[in-house]
């Protein structure tokens, strides 16, 4: 079983809907990540949170809004998505962001398969 | 800039064959870390191994082994006596400082789809 839990596993939504993806980890990790992965492609980094503060935003459109309510939880709020946003959304966590922690692996969840109608 | 190249897009083998997945990387940093992840159809990326730039020892874990060669900037992964359960997409990834701009970023290769037939 993965130590990073993502819900829901599947989500189908219309372009006008508002929904949220949730991610939870209880490994005491202080860095959390959102990735987007299209079929047959590697994951693309979207956001990174460090100690509950947004550290990296990879120029993601504003229709994706991340939130880190506490050190264990990471949300991704979705609004007015486009069909090209259909993808697997992966959450990951790691011990932290620092030169001394670059060697720590990221642990991934199972992902949410998102389909936009 | 960091770059990871996995030249093999797809590999197909029959069970019990040995298979090697290639990974070549580029970075200007002297300190960096390399990773291999496995992604089965379920979607989760499973961490397999980490190697830092100062440690060129090869590693073996059961049927898995890794060969790290700085001279050729390669970090290849071999599965011995492959099994159907090894079928997955395998990603090689690089983590480097890049002058302080890349904290938290993993540079992934394009992935190799491995299919093991019974």
mmCIF file of C-alpha atoms in Angstrom:
data_model
loop_
_atom_site.group_PDB
_atom_site.id
_atom_site.type_symbol
_atom_site.label_atom_id
_atom_site.label_comp_id
_atom_site.label_asym_id
_atom_site.label_seq_id
_atom_site.Cartn_x
_atom_site.Cartn_y
_atom_site.Cartn_z
ATOM 1 C CA UNK A 1 0.000 0.000 0.000
ATOM 2 C CA UNK A 2 1.179 3.485 -0.867
ATOM 3 C CA UNK A 3 2.014 5.835 1.998
ATOM 4 C CA UNK A 4 0.639 8.786 0.045
ATOM 5 C CA UNK A 5 -3.133 8.609 -0.305
ATOM 6 C CA UNK A 6 -4.993 10.399 -3.064
ATOM 7 C CA UNK A 7 -8.734 10.824 -3.477
ATOM 8 C CA UNK A 8 -10.698 10.388 -5.590
ATOM 9 C CA UNK A 9 -9.069 7.756 -7.793
ATOM 10 C CA UNK A 10 -11.196 8.755 -10.766
ATOM 11 C CA UNK A 11 -12.979 12.017 -11.520
ATOM 12 C CA UNK A 12 -15.109 13.040 -14.467
ATOM 13 C CA UNK A 13 -16.163 16.667 -14.605
ATOM 14 C CA UNK A 14 -17.580 19.188 -16.986
ATOM 15 C CA UNK A 15 -15.743 22.322 -17.971
ATOM 16 C CA UNK A 16 -17.898 24.494 -15.720
ATOM 17 C CA UNK A 17 -17.605 22.338 -12.608
ATOM 18 C CA UNK A 18 -15.536 23.004 -9.505
ATOM 19 C CA UNK A 19 -13.882 20.033 -7.854
ATOM 20 C CA UNK A 20 -10.920 19.297 -5.612
ATOM 21 C CA UNK A 21 -8.265 16.610 -5.522
ATOM 22 C CA UNK A 22 -6.961 15.580 -2.127
ATOM 23 C CA UNK A 23 -3.639 14.147 -0.998
ATOM 24 C CA UNK A 24 -2.557 12.981 2.440
ATOM 25 C CA UNK A 25 0.697 11.670 3.874
ATOM 26 C CA UNK A 26 1.658 10.687 7.398
ATOM 27 C CA UNK A 27 5.391 10.190 6.962
ATOM 28 C CA UNK A 28 6.282 13.516 8.560
ATOM 29 C CA UNK A 29 7.433 14.859 5.212
ATOM 30 C CA UNK A 30 7.668 18.651 4.881
ATOM 31 C CA UNK A 31 7.650 18.900 1.081
ATOM 32 C CA UNK A 32 4.650 18.011 -1.039
ATOM 33 C CA UNK A 33 4.217 18.070 -4.800
ATOM 34 C CA UNK A 34 1.582 18.028 -7.535
ATOM 35 C CA UNK A 35 2.407 16.501 -10.904
ATOM 36 C CA UNK A 36 0.411 16.154 -14.101
ATOM 37 C CA UNK A 37 1.043 13.115 -16.293
ATOM 38 C CA UNK A 38 -0.313 12.575 -19.788
ATOM 39 C CA UNK A 39 -0.405 9.108 -21.297
ATOM 40 C CA UNK A 40 2.998 7.718 -22.275
ATOM 41 C CA UNK A 41 4.780 10.786 -20.908
ATOM 42 C CA UNK A 42 6.797 11.425 -17.749
ATOM 43 C CA UNK A 43 5.238 13.380 -14.883
ATOM 44 C CA UNK A 44 5.386 17.162 -15.200
ATOM 45 C CA UNK A 45 5.880 19.167 -12.035
ATOM 46 C CA UNK A 46 3.106 21.663 -11.271
ATOM 47 C CA UNK A 47 3.565 22.874 -7.691
ATOM 48 C CA UNK A 48 5.837 22.302 -4.714
ATOM 49 C CA UNK A 49 5.032 23.150 -1.110
ATOM 50 C CA UNK A 50 7.682 23.360 1.565
ATOM 51 C CA UNK A 51 6.620 23.703 5.193
ATOM 52 C CA UNK A 52 3.103 24.494 3.998
ATOM 53 C CA UNK A 53 4.251 27.406 1.850
ATOM 54 C CA UNK A 54 4.183 27.433 -1.925
ATOM 55 C CA UNK A 55 7.778 27.109 -3.065
ATOM 56 C CA UNK A 56 7.520 26.370 -6.770
ATOM 57 C CA UNK A 57 4.771 27.144 -9.289
ATOM 58 C CA UNK A 58 5.729 25.918 -12.741
ATOM 59 C CA UNK A 59 3.651 28.564 -14.537
ATOM 60 C CA UNK A 60 0.484 26.557 -14.075
ATOM 61 C CA UNK A 61 -2.783 28.162 -15.317
ATOM 62 C CA UNK A 62 -4.882 29.764 -12.594
ATOM 63 C CA UNK A 63 -7.694 27.275 -13.150
ATOM 64 C CA UNK A 64 -5.529 25.016 -10.959
ATOM 65 C CA UNK A 65 -5.297 26.308 -7.399
ATOM 66 C CA UNK A 66 -3.204 24.438 -4.825
ATOM 67 C CA UNK A 67 -3.712 24.579 -1.094
ATOM 68 C CA UNK A 68 -1.750 23.110 1.807
ATOM 69 C CA UNK A 69 -3.935 23.297 4.939
ATOM 70 C CA UNK A 70 -1.355 21.523 7.105
ATOM 71 C CA UNK A 71 1.805 19.494 6.830
ATOM 72 C CA UNK A 72 -0.068 16.287 6.025
ATOM 73 C CA UNK A 73 -2.595 17.528 3.511
ATOM 74 C CA UNK A 74 -2.387 18.929 0.009
ATOM 75 C CA UNK A 75 -5.352 19.917 -2.132
ATOM 76 C CA UNK A 76 -5.683 20.886 -5.756
ATOM 77 C CA UNK A 77 -8.781 22.942 -6.537
ATOM 78 C CA UNK A 78 -10.042 22.729 -10.104
ATOM 79 C CA UNK A 79 -12.274 25.224 -11.877
ATOM 80 C CA UNK A 80 -13.189 25.802 -15.500
ATOM 81 C CA UNK A 81 -10.841 23.120 -16.785
ATOM 82 C CA UNK A 82 -10.280 22.388 -20.448
ATOM 83 C CA UNK A 83 -10.371 19.012 -22.217
ATOM 84 C CA UNK A 84 -6.564 19.090 -22.513
ATOM 85 C CA UNK A 85 -6.375 19.042 -18.720
ATOM 86 C CA UNK A 86 -7.505 15.407 -18.769
ATOM 87 C CA UNK A 87 -4.597 13.471 -17.270
ATOM 88 C CA UNK A 88 -3.338 11.521 -14.287
ATOM 89 C CA UNK A 89 -2.629 13.881 -11.375
ATOM 90 C CA UNK A 90 -0.003 12.601 -8.993
ATOM 91 C CA UNK A 91 0.789 13.802 -5.522
ATOM 92 C CA UNK A 92 4.184 13.168 -3.938
ATOM 93 C CA UNK A 93 5.989 13.973 -0.727
ATOM 94 C CA UNK A 94 9.591 14.029 0.440
ATOM 95 C CA UNK A 95 11.475 14.858 3.610
ATOM 96 C CA UNK A 96 12.137 18.426 2.552
ATOM 97 C CA UNK A 97 13.692 20.876 0.145
ATOM 98 C CA UNK A 98 17.319 21.680 0.782
ATOM 99 C CA UNK A 99 20.696 20.845 -0.610
ATOM 100 C CA UNK A 100 21.088 18.271 2.097
ATOM 101 C CA UNK A 101 17.791 16.614 1.223
ATOM 102 C CA UNK A 102 18.063 16.400 -2.550
ATOM 103 C CA UNK A 103 19.009 12.787 -2.099
ATOM 104 C CA UNK A 104 15.706 11.909 -0.465
ATOM 105 C CA UNK A 105 13.292 10.203 -2.840
ATOM 106 C CA UNK A 106 9.851 11.475 -3.518
ATOM 107 C CA UNK A 107 7.071 9.087 -2.558
ATOM 108 C CA UNK A 108 4.102 9.082 -4.899
ATOM 109 C CA UNK A 109 0.432 8.301 -4.516
ATOM 110 C CA UNK A 110 -1.657 6.250 -6.944
ATOM 111 C CA UNK A 111 -2.939 9.385 -8.628
ATOM 112 C CA UNK A 112 -6.329 10.707 -9.679
ATOM 113 C CA UNK A 113 -7.394 10.001 -13.259
ATOM 114 C CA UNK A 114 -9.187 13.134 -14.349
ATOM 115 C CA UNK A 115 -11.415 13.353 -17.409
ATOM 116 C CA UNK A 116 -12.848 16.647 -18.601
ATOM 117 C CA UNK A 117 -15.954 16.417 -20.751
ATOM 118 C CA UNK B 1 20.325 22.489 -17.623
ATOM 119 C CA UNK B 2 19.521 18.989 -16.529
ATOM 120 C CA UNK B 3 18.559 16.308 -18.978
ATOM 121 C CA UNK B 4 17.814 12.588 -18.763
ATOM 122 C CA UNK B 5 17.635 10.409 -21.836
ATOM 123 C CA UNK B 6 16.082 6.961 -21.958
ATOM 124 C CA UNK B 7 16.630 5.993 -25.550
ATOM 125 C CA UNK B 8 14.603 2.803 -25.384
ATOM 126 C CA UNK B 9 10.940 3.675 -25.764
ATOM 127 C CA UNK B 10 9.643 0.127 -25.534
ATOM 128 C CA UNK B 11 11.221 -3.225 -24.758
ATOM 129 C CA UNK B 12 9.525 -6.575 -25.089
ATOM 130 C CA UNK B 13 11.016 -9.758 -23.613
ATOM 131 C CA UNK B 14 9.929 -13.245 -22.742
ATOM 132 C CA UNK B 15 9.805 -14.307 -19.120
ATOM 133 C CA UNK B 16 13.172 -15.354 -17.620
ATOM 134 C CA UNK B 17 15.148 -13.239 -20.052
ATOM 135 C CA UNK B 18 17.512 -10.618 -18.656
ATOM 136 C CA UNK B 19 16.810 -7.034 -19.697
ATOM 137 C CA UNK B 20 18.777 -3.792 -19.328
ATOM 138 C CA UNK B 21 17.174 -0.369 -19.326
ATOM 139 C CA UNK B 22 19.497 2.445 -20.321
ATOM 140 C CA UNK B 23 19.681 5.907 -18.781
ATOM 141 C CA UNK B 24 22.032 8.723 -19.759
ATOM 142 C CA UNK B 25 22.033 12.028 -17.924
ATOM 143 C CA UNK B 26 23.450 15.534 -18.296
ATOM 144 C CA UNK B 27 24.162 18.015 -15.545
ATOM 145 C CA UNK B 28 26.805 20.617 -14.749
ATOM 146 C CA UNK B 29 26.509 20.027 -11.029
ATOM 147 C CA UNK B 30 29.160 18.010 -9.272
ATOM 148 C CA UNK B 31 26.662 16.873 -6.650
ATOM 149 C CA UNK B 32 23.567 15.188 -7.965
ATOM 150 C CA UNK B 33 21.328 12.218 -7.353
ATOM 151 C CA UNK B 34 19.879 9.650 -9.677
ATOM 152 C CA UNK B 35 16.731 7.643 -9.154
ATOM 153 C CA UNK B 36 14.804 4.853 -10.809
ATOM 154 C CA UNK B 37 11.034 4.627 -10.478
ATOM 155 C CA UNK B 38 8.637 1.933 -11.651
ATOM 156 C CA UNK B 39 5.104 2.814 -12.751
ATOM 157 C CA UNK B 40 2.767 -0.181 -13.066
ATOM 158 C CA UNK B 41 -0.622 0.212 -14.781
ATOM 159 C CA UNK B 42 -2.170 1.216 -11.440
ATOM 160 C CA UNK B 43 -0.410 4.567 -11.789
ATOM 161 C CA UNK B 44 1.697 4.907 -8.662
ATOM 162 C CA UNK B 45 5.382 5.652 -9.160
ATOM 163 C CA UNK B 46 7.313 3.231 -6.993
ATOM 164 C CA UNK B 47 10.764 4.307 -5.850
ATOM 165 C CA UNK B 48 13.376 1.632 -6.648
ATOM 166 C CA UNK B 49 16.807 3.083 -5.998
ATOM 167 C CA UNK B 50 18.821 6.248 -5.356
ATOM 168 C CA UNK B 51 22.462 6.838 -6.219
ATOM 169 C CA UNK B 52 24.536 9.916 -5.438
ATOM 170 C CA UNK B 53 27.261 11.285 -7.675
ATOM 171 C CA UNK B 54 30.029 10.347 -5.276
ATOM 172 C CA UNK B 55 29.147 6.695 -5.024
ATOM 173 C CA UNK B 56 29.909 4.635 -8.110
ATOM 174 C CA UNK B 57 29.400 1.291 -6.459
ATOM 175 C CA UNK B 58 27.052 -0.942 -8.324
ATOM 176 C CA UNK B 59 24.120 -2.272 -6.406
ATOM 177 C CA UNK B 60 22.167 -5.475 -6.479
ATOM 178 C CA UNK B 61 18.794 -6.029 -4.883
ATOM 179 C CA UNK B 62 17.355 -9.429 -5.624
ATOM 180 C CA UNK B 63 16.786 -9.647 -9.381
ATOM 181 C CA UNK B 64 17.517 -5.936 -9.821
ATOM 182 C CA UNK B 65 20.952 -4.431 -10.333
ATOM 183 C CA UNK B 66 22.177 -0.979 -11.217
ATOM 184 C CA UNK B 67 25.371 0.103 -12.963
ATOM 185 C CA UNK B 68 26.436 3.717 -12.410
ATOM 186 C CA UNK B 69 29.298 5.036 -14.550
ATOM 187 C CA UNK B 70 30.207 8.709 -14.235
ATOM 188 C CA UNK B 71 32.656 8.452 -17.134
ATOM 189 C CA UNK B 72 29.780 7.800 -19.521
ATOM 190 C CA UNK B 73 27.084 9.618 -17.481
ATOM 191 C CA UNK B 74 25.015 6.490 -17.393
ATOM 192 C CA UNK B 75 22.917 4.776 -14.750
ATOM 193 C CA UNK B 76 21.625 1.555 -16.257
ATOM 194 C CA UNK B 77 19.159 -0.847 -14.682
ATOM 195 C CA UNK B 78 19.174 -4.596 -15.244
ATOM 196 C CA UNK B 79 16.426 -7.045 -14.369
ATOM 197 C CA UNK B 80 17.625 -10.623 -14.222
ATOM 198 C CA UNK B 81 15.237 -13.473 -14.998
ATOM 199 C CA UNK B 82 12.369 -11.105 -15.793
ATOM 200 C CA UNK B 83 8.840 -11.887 -14.682
ATOM 201 C CA UNK B 84 5.434 -10.808 -15.957
ATOM 202 C CA UNK B 85 5.019 -8.645 -12.843
ATOM 203 C CA UNK B 86 7.990 -6.577 -14.011
ATOM 204 C CA UNK B 87 5.850 -5.208 -16.839
ATOM 205 C CA UNK B 88 5.616 -1.470 -16.233
ATOM 206 C CA UNK B 89 6.978 1.888 -17.314
ATOM 207 C CA UNK B 90 10.380 2.607 -15.820
ATOM 208 C CA UNK B 91 11.598 6.165 -15.311
ATOM 209 C CA UNK B 92 15.105 7.340 -14.627
ATOM 210 C CA UNK B 93 15.275 10.731 -12.869
ATOM 211 C CA UNK B 94 17.886 13.275 -11.826
ATOM 212 C CA UNK B 95 17.928 15.690 -8.896
ATOM 213 C CA UNK B 96 20.540 18.452 -8.916
ATOM 214 C CA UNK B 97 20.992 21.870 -7.382
ATOM 215 C CA UNK B 98 21.536 23.799 -10.627
ATOM 216 C CA UNK B 99 22.892 26.832 -8.808
ATOM 217 C CA UNK B 100 20.110 26.825 -6.263
ATOM 218 C CA UNK B 101 17.253 26.987 -8.736
ATOM 219 C CA UNK B 102 16.200 23.385 -8.769
ATOM 220 C CA UNK B 103 15.418 22.467 -5.218
ATOM 221 C CA UNK B 104 12.678 19.910 -5.210
ATOM 222 C CA UNK B 105 12.746 19.282 -8.938
ATOM 223 C CA UNK B 106 13.150 15.887 -10.481
ATOM 224 C CA UNK B 107 14.124 15.767 -14.128
ATOM 225 C CA UNK B 108 12.578 12.629 -15.594
ATOM 226 C CA UNK B 109 13.539 10.696 -18.670
ATOM 227 C CA UNK B 110 10.804 9.849 -21.149
ATOM 228 C CA UNK B 111 10.399 6.392 -19.685
ATOM 229 C CA UNK B 112 10.822 2.886 -21.041
ATOM 230 C CA UNK B 113 7.781 0.646 -21.400
ATOM 231 C CA UNK B 114 8.796 -2.888 -20.467
ATOM 232 C CA UNK B 115 6.517 -5.756 -21.424
ATOM 233 C CA UNK B 116 7.364 -9.226 -20.178
ATOM 234 C CA UNK B 117 5.477 -11.998 -21.954
ATOM 235 C CA UNK B 118 4.770 -15.353 -20.310
#
